[in-house]
PDB file of C-alpha atoms in Angstrom:
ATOM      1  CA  UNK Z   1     -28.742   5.294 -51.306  1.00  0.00           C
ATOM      2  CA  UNK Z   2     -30.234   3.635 -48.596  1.00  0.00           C
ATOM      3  CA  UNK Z   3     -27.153   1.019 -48.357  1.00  0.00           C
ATOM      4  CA  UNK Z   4     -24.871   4.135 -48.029  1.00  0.00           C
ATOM      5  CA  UNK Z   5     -26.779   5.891 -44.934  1.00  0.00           C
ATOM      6  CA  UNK Z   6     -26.770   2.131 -43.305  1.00  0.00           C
ATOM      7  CA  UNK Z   7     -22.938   2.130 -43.423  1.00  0.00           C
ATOM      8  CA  UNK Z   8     -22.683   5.577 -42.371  1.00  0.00           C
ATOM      9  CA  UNK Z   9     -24.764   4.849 -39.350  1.00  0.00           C
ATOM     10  CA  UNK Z  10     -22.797   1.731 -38.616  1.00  0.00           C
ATOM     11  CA  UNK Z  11     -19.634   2.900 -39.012  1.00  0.00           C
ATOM     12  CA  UNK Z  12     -20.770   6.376 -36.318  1.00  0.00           C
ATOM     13  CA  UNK Z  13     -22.179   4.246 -33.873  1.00  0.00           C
ATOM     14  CA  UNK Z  14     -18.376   2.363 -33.821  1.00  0.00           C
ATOM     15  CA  UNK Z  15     -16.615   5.579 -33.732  1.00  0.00           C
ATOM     16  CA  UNK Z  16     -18.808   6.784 -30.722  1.00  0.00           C
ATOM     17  CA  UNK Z  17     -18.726   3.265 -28.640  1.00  0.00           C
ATOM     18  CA  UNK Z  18     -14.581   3.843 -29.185  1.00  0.00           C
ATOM     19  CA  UNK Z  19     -15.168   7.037 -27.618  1.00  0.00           C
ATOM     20  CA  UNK Z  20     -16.982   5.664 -24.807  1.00  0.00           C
ATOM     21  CA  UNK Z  21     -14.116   2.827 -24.263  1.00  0.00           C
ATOM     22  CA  UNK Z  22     -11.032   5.293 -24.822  1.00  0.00           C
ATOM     23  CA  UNK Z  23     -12.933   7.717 -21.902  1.00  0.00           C
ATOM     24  CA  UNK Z  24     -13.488   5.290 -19.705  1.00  0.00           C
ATOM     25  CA  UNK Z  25      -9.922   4.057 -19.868  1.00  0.00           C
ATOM     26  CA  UNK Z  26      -8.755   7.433 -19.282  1.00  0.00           C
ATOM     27  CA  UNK Z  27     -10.246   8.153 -15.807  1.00  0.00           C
ATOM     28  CA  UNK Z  28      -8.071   9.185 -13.129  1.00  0.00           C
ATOM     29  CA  UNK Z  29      -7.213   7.127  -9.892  1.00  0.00           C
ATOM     30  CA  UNK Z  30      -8.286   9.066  -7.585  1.00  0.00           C
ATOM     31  CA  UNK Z  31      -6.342   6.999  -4.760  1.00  0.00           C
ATOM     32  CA  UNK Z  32      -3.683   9.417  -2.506  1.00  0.00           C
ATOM     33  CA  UNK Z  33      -0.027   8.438  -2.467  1.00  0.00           C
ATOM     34  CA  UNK Z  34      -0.492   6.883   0.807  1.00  0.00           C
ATOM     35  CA  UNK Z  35      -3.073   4.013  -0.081  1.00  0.00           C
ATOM     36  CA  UNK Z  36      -1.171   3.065  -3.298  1.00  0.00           C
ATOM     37  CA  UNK Z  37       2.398   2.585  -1.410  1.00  0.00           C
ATOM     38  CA  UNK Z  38       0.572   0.952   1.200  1.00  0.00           C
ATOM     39  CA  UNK Z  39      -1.114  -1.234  -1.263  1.00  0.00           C
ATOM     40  CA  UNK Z  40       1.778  -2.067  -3.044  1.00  0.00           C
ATOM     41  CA  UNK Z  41       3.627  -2.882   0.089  1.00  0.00           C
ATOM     42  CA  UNK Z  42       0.524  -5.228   1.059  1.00  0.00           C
ATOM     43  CA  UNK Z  43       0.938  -6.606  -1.888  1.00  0.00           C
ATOM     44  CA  UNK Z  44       4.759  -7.723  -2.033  1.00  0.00           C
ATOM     45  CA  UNK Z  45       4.530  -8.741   1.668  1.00  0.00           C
ATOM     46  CA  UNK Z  46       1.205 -11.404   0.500  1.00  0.00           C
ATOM     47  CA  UNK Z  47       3.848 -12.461  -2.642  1.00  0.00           C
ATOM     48  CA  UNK Z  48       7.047 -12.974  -0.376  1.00  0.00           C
ATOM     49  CA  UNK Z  49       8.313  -9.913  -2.566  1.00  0.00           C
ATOM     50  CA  UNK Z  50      10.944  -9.555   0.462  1.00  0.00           C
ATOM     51  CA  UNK Z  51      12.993  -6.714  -1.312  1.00  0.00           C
ATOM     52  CA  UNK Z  52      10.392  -4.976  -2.979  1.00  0.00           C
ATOM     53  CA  UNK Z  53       8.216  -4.653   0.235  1.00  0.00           C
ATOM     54  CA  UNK Z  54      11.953  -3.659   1.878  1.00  0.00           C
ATOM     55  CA  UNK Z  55      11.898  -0.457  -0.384  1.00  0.00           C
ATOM     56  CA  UNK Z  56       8.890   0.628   1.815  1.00  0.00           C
ATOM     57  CA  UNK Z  57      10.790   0.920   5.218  1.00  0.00           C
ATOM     58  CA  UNK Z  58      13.582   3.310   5.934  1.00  0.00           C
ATOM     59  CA  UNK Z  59      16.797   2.480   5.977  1.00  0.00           C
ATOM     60  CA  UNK Z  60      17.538   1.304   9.481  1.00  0.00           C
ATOM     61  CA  UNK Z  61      14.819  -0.804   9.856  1.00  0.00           C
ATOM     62  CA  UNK Z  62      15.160  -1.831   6.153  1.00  0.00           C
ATOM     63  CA  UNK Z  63      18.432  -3.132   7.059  1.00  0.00           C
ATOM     64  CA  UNK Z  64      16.770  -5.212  10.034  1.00  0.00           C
ATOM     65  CA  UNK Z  65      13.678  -6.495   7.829  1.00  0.00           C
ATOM     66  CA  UNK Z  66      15.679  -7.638   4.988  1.00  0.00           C
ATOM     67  CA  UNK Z  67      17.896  -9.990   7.387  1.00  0.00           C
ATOM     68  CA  UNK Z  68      15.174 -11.291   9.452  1.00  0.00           C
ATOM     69  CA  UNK Z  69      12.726 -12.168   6.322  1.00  0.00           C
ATOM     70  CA  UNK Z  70      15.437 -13.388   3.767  1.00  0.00           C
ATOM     71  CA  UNK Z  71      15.979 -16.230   6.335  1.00  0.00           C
ATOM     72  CA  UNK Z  72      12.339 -17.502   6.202  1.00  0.00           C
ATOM     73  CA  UNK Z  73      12.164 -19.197   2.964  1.00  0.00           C
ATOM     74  CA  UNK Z  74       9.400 -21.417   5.082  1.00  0.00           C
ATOM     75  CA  UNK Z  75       7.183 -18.356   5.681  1.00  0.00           C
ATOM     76  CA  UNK Z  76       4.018 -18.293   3.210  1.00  0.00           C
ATOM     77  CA  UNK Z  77       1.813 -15.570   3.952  1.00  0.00           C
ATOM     78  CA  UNK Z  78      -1.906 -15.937   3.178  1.00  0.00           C
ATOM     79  CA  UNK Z  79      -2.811 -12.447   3.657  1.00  0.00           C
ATOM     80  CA  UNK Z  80      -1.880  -9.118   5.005  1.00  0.00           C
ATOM     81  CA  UNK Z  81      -4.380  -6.706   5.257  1.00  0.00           C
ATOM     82  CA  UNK Z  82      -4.512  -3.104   6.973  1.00  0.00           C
ATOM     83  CA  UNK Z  83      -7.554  -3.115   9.458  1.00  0.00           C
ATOM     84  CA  UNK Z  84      -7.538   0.158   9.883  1.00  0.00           C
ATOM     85  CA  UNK Z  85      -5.311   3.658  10.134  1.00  0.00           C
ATOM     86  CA  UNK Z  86      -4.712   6.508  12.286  1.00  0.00           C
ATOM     87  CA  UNK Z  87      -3.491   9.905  10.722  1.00  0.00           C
ATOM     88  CA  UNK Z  88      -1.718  13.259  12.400  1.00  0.00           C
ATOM     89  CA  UNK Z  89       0.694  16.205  11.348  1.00  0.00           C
ATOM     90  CA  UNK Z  90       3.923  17.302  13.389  1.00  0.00           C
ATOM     91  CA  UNK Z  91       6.036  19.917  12.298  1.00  0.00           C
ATOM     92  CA  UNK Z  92       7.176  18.939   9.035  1.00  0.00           C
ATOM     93  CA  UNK Z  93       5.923  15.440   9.326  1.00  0.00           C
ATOM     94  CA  UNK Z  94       3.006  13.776   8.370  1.00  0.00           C
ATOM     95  CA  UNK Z  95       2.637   9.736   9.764  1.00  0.00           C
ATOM     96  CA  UNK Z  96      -0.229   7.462   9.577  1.00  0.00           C
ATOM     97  CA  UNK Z  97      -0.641   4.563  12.091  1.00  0.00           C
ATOM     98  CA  UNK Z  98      -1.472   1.364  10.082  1.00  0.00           C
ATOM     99  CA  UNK Z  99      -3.247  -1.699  11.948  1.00  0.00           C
ATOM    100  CA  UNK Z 100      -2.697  -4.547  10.021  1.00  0.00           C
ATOM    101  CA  UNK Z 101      -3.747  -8.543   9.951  1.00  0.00           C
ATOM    102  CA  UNK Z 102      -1.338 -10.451   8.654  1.00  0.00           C
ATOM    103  CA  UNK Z 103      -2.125 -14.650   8.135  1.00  0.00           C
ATOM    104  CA  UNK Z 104       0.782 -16.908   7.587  1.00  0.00           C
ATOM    105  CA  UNK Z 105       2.436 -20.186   8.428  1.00  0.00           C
ATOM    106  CA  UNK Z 106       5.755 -22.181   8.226  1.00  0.00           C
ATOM    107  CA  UNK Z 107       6.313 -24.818   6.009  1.00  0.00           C
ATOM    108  CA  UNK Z 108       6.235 -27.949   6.764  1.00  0.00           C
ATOM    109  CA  UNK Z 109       2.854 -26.719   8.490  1.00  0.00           C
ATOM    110  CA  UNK Z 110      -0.312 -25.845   7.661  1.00  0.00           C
ATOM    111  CA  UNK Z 111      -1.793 -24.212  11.118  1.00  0.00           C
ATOM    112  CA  UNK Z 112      -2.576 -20.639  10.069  1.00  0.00           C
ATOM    113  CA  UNK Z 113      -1.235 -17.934  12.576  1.00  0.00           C
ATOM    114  CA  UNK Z 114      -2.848 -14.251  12.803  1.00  0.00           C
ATOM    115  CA  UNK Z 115      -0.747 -11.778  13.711  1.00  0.00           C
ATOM    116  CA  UNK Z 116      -2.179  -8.062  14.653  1.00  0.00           C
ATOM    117  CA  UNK Z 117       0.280  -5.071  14.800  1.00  0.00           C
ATOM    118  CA  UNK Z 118       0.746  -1.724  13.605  1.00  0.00           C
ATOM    119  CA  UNK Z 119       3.837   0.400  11.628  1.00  0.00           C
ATOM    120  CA  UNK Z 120       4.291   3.803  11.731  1.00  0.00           C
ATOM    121  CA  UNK Z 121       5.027   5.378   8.073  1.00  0.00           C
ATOM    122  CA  UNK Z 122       6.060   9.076   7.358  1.00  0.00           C
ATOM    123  CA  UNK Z 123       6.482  11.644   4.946  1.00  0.00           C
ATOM    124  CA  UNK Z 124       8.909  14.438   5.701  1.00  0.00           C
ATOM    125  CA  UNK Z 125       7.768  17.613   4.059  1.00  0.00           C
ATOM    126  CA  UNK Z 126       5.378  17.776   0.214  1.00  0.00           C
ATOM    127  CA  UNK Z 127       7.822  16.204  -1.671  1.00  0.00           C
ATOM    128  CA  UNK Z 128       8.874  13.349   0.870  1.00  0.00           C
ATOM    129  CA  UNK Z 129       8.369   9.925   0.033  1.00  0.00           C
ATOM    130  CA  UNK Z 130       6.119   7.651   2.711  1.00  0.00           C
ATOM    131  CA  UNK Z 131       8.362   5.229   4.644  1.00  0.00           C
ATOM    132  CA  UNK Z 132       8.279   2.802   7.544  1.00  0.00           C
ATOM    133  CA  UNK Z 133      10.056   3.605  10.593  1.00  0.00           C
ATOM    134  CA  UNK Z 134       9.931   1.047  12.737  1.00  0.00           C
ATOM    135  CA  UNK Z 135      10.741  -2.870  12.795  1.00  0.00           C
ATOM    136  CA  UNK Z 136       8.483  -5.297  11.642  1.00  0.00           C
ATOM    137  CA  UNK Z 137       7.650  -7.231  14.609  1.00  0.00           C
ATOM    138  CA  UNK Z 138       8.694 -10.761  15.052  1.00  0.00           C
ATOM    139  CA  UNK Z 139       6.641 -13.783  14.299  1.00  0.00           C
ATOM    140  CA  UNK Z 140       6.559 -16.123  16.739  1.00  0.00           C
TER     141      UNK Z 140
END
């Protein structure tokens, strides 16, 4: 008897630790629409993801990005981070002003550069999607 009530305890305190994994797996990401294109734009730019990072801008600057940054097969970026962001509503339009750091170089060299500068994104209306609308600025 006593080996049955051992198994039974073993085999509850499984059952409630998979509970305890499965919940914690299941929390929500509580991160607005905003930070996670942003993120995944910071992202592709640190990877040299030229096109997928392209998908973020709209398409007149897109157009401009895409030509100026399929060129620069010597650019490695180090990191691109946003510093810090600026928010507002217009009529129908939400932006955000990103500040971002980005750290790169040319190959052959290996002198980091820091460029500051910031992109305006925007969402037209609740079901718009965020995009850039301005150019990237040049790195010089």
């Amino acid at each position: 008897m006593r080996i049955a009530e051992l198994h039974i305890s073993r085999w509850l305190s499984l059952v409630a630790v998979s509970f305890l994994i499965l919940g914690c797996s299941m929390l929500p990401d509580h991160k607005d629409d905003f930070t996670k294109v942003n993120e995944d734009f910071m992202l592709r730019m640190r990877w040299h993801d030229i096109v997928g990072a392209s998908k973020s801008f709209a398409p007149e600057p897109q157009e401009e990005f895409l030509n100026r940054f399929e060129a620069l097969d010597d650019l490695k970026v180090m990191d691109f981070t946003a510093a810090r962001s600026e928010a507002g509503v217009e009529i129908g339009l939400e932006w955000k002003k990103v500040h971002y750091l980005m750290e790169y170089h040319f190959l052959p060299s290996l002198s980091v550069k820091q460029k500051r500068f910031t992109l305006r994104w925007e969402k037209a209306g609740e079901a718009g999607a965020w995009t850039i609308v301005e150019p990237f600025p040049d790195l010089k």
